[in-house]
PDB file of C-alpha atoms in Angstrom:
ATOM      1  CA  UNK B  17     -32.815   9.978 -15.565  1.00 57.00           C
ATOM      2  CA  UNK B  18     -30.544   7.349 -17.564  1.00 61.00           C
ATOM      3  CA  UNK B  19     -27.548   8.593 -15.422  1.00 58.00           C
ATOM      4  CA  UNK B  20     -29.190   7.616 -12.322  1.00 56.00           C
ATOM      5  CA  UNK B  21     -30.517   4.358 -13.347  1.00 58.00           C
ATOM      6  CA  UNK B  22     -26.728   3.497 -14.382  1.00 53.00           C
ATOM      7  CA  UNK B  23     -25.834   4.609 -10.613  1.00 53.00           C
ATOM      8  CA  UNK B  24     -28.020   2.306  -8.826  1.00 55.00           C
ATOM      9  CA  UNK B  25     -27.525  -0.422 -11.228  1.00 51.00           C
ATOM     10  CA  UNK B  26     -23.511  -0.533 -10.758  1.00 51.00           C
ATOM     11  CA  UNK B  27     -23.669  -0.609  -7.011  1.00 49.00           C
ATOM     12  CA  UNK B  28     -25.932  -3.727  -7.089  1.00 46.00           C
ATOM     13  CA  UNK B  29     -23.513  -5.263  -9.919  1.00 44.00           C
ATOM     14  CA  UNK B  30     -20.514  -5.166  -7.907  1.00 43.00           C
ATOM     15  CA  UNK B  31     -22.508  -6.214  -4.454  1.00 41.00           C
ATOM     16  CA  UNK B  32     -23.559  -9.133  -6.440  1.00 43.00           C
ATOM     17  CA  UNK B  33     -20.269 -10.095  -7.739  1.00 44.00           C
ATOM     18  CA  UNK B  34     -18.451  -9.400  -4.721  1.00 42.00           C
ATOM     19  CA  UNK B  35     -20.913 -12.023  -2.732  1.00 40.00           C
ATOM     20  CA  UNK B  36     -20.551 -14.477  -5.226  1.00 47.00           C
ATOM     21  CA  UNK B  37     -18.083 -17.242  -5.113  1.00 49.00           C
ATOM     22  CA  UNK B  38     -17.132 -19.527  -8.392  1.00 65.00           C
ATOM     23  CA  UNK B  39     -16.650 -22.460  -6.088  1.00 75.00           C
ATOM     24  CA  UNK B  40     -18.641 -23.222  -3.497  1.00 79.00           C
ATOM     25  CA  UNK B  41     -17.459 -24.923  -0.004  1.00 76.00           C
ATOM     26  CA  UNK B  42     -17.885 -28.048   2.174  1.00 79.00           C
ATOM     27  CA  UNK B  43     -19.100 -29.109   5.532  1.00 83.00           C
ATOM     28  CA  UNK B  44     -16.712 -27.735   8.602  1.00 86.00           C
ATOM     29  CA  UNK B  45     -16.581 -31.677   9.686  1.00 89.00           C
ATOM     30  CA  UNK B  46     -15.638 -32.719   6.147  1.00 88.00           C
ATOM     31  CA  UNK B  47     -13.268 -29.628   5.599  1.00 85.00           C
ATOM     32  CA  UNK B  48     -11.507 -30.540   9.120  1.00 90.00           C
ATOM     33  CA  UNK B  49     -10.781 -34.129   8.212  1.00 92.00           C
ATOM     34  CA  UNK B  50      -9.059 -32.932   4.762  1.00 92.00           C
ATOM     35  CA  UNK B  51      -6.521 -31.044   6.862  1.00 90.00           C
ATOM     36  CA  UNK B  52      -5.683 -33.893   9.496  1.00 92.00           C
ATOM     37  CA  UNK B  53      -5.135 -36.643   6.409  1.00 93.00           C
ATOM     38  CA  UNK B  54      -2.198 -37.908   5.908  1.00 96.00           C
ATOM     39  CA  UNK B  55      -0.891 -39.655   2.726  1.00 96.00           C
ATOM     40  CA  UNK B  56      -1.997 -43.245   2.552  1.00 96.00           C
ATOM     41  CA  UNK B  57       0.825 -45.832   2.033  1.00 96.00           C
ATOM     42  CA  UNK B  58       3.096 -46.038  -1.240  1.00 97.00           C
ATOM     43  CA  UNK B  59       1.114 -42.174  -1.847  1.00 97.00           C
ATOM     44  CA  UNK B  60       1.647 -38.477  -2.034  1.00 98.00           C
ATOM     45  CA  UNK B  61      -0.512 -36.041  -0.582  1.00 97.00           C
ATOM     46  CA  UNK B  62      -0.829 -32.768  -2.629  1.00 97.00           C
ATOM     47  CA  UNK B  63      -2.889 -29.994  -1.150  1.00 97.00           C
ATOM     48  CA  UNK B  64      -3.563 -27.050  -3.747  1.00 96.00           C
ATOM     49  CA  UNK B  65      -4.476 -23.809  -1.958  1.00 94.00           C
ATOM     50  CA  UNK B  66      -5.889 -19.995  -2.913  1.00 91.00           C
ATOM     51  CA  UNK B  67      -5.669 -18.569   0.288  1.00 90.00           C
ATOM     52  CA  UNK B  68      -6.310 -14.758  -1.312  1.00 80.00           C
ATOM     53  CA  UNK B  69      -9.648 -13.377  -2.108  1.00 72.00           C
ATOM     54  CA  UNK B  70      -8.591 -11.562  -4.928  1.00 65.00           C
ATOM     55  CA  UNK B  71     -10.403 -12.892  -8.240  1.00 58.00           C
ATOM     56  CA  UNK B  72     -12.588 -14.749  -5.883  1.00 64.00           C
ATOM     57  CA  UNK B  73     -15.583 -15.380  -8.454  1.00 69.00           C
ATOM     58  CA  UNK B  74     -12.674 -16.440 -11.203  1.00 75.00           C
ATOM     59  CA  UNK B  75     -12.690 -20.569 -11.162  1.00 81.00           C
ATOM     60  CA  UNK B  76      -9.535 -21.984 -11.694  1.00 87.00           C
ATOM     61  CA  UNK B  77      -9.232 -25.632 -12.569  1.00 91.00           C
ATOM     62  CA  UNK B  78      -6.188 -28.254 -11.779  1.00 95.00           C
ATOM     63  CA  UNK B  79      -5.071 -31.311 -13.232  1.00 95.00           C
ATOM     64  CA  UNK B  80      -2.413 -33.546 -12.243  1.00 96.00           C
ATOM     65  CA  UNK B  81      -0.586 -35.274 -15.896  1.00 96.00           C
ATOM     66  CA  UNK B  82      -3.844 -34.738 -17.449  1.00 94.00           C
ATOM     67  CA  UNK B  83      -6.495 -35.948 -14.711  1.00 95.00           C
ATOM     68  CA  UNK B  84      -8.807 -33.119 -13.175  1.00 95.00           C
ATOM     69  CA  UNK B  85      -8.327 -32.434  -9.456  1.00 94.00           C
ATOM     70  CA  UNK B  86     -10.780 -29.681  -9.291  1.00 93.00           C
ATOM     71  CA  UNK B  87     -11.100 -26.088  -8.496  1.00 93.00           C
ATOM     72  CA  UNK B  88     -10.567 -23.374  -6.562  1.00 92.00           C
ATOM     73  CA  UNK B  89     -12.194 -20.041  -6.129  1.00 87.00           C
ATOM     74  CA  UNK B  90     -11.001 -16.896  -3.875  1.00 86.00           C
ATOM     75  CA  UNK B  91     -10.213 -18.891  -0.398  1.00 91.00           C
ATOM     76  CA  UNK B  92     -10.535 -21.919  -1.199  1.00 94.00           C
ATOM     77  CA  UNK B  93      -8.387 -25.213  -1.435  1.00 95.00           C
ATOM     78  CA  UNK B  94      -8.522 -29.032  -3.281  1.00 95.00           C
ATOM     79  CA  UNK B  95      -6.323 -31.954  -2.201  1.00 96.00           C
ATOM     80  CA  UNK B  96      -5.437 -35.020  -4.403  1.00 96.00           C
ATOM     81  CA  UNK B  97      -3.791 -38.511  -3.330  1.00 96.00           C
ATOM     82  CA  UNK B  98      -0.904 -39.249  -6.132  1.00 97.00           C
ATOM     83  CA  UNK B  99       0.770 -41.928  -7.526  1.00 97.00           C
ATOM     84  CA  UNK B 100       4.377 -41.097  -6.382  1.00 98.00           C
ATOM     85  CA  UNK B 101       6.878 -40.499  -9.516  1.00 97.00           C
ATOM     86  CA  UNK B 102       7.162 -37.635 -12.252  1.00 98.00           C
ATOM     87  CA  UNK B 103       4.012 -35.263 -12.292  1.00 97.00           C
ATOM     88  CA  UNK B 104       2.758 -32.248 -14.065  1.00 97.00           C
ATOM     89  CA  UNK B 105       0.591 -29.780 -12.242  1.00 97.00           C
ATOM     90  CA  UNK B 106      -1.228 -27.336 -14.756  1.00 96.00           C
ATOM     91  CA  UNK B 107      -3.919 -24.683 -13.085  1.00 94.00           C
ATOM     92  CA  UNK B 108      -6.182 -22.769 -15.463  1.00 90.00           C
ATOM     93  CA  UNK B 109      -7.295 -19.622 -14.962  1.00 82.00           C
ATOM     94  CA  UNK B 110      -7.154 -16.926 -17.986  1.00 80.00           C
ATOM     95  CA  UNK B 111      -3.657 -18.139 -18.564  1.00 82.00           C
ATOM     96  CA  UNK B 112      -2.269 -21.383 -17.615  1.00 92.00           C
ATOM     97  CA  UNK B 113       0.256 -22.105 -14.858  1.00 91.00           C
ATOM     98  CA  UNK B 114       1.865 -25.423 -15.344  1.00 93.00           C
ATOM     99  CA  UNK B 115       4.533 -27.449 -12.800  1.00 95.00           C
ATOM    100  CA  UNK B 116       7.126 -30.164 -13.010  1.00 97.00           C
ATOM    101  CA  UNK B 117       7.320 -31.801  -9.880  1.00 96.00           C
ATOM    102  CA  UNK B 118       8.614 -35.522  -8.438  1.00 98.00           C
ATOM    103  CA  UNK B 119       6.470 -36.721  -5.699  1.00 98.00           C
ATOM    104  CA  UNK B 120       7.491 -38.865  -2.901  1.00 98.00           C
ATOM    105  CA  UNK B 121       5.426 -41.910  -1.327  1.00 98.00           C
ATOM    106  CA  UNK B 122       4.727 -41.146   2.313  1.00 97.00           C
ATOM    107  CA  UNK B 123       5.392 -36.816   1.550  1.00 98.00           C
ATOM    108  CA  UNK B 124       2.473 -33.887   1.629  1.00 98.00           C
ATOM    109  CA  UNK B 125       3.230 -31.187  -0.872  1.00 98.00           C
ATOM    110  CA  UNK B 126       1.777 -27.319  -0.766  1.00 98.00           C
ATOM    111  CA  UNK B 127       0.987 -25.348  -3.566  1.00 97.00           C
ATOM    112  CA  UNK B 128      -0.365 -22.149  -3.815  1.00 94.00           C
ATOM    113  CA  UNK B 129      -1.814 -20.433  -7.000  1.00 93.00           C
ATOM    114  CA  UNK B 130      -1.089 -16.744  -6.492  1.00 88.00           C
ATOM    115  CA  UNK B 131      -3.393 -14.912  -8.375  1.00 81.00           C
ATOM    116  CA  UNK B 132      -2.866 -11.931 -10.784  1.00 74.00           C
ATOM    117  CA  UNK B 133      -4.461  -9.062 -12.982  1.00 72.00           C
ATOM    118  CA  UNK B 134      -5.145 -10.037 -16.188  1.00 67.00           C
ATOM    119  CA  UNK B 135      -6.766  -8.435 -19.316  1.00 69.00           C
ATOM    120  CA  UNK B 136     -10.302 -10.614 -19.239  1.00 65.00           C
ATOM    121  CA  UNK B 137      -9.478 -12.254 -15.963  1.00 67.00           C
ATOM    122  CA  UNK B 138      -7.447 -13.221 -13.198  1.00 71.00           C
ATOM    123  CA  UNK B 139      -4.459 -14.922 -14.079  1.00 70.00           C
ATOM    124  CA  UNK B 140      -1.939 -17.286 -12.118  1.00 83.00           C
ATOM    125  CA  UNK B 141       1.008 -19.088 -10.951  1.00 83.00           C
ATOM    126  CA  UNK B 142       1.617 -22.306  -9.313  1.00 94.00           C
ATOM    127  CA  UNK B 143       4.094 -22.429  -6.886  1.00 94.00           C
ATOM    128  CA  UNK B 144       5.569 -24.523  -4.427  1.00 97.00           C
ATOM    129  CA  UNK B 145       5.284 -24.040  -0.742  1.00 97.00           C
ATOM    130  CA  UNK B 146       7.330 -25.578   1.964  1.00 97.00           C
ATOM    131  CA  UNK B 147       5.216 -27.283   4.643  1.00 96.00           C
ATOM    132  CA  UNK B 148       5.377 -24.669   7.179  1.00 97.00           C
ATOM    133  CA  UNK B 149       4.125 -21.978   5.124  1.00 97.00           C
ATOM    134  CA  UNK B 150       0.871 -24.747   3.474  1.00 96.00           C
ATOM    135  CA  UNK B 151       0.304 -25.721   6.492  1.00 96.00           C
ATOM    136  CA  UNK B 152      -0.183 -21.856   7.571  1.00 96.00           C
ATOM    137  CA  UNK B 153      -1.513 -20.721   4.704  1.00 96.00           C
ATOM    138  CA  UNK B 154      -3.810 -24.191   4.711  1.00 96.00           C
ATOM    139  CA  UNK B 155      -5.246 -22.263   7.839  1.00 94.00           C
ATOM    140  CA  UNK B 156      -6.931 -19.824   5.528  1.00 93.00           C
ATOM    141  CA  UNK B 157      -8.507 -21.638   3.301  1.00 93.00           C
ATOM    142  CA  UNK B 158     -12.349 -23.564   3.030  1.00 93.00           C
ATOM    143  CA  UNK B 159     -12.080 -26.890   1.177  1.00 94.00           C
ATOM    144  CA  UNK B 160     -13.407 -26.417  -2.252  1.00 91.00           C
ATOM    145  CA  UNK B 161     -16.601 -28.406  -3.416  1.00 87.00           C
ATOM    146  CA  UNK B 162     -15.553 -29.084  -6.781  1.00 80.00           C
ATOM    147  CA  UNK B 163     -13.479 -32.320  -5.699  1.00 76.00           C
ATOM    148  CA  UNK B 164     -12.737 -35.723  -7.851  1.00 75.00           C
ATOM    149  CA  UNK B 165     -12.465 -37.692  -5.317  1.00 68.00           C
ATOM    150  CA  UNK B 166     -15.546 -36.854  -2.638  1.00 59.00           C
ATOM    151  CA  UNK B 167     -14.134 -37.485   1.377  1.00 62.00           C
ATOM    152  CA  UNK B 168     -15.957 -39.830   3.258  1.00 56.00           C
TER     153      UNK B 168
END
């Protein structure tokens, strides 16, 4: 009787995990506005993206030199506007990914944190995308709802 209890019980386990998401999404109308932006003057535009599904109830968190951006989950993305100059990217997951980069005023930047087994959890790596692969990959994404900065 125990063995069957532990069937039925696993099923419902992995249907619930499986329709879960760490991170939930925004409004089509908000999500669609994100995309068009582009960066304000004397800024940089930086669009973080998670375009894969796999580890899509693990949370992973960005900051930008210390300042939370927010997070992603499986197919989602977050978008910050930067001060232009030297800038660390770090994304968190169950290890953490971390990236030099030197933003330009006026320039929209693509990242993508591809996503890995781990031990506990999914791990990851920040990487740099050139604009014609973010923009495509952009395409596959929802905009995250765990934003700083809220679009108006």
């Amino acid at each position: 009787m125990r063995k069957y209890r532990i069937l039925i019980f696993i099923p419902i386990v992995l249907l619930f995990l499986v329709s879960c998401s760490a991170v939930g999404r925004m409004p089509l109308e908000v999500d669609n506005m994100v995309r068009e932006m582009r960066p304000p003057d004397g800024k940089a535009l930086v669009y973080i993206l998670r375009p894969t599904s796999f580890g899509a109830i693990v949370r992973m968190e960005v900051t930008s030199n210390g300042n939370y951006i927010g997070a992603t989950g499986g197919g989602r993305y977050i978008y910050a506007i930067l001060e232009p100059g030297n800038n660390t990217l770090i994304s968190k997951a169950e290890n953490k990914s971390e990236l030099q980069i030197v933003l330009e005023a006026g320039k929209t930047y693509y990242f993508e944190q591809k996503v890995k087994m781990g031990i506990i959890m999914a791990r990851n790596e920040l990487i740099r995308l050139d604009d014609a692969e973010g923009r495509e990959k952009l395409l596959k994404c929802a905009l995250s709802k765990d934003l700083t900065v809220k679009p108006e």
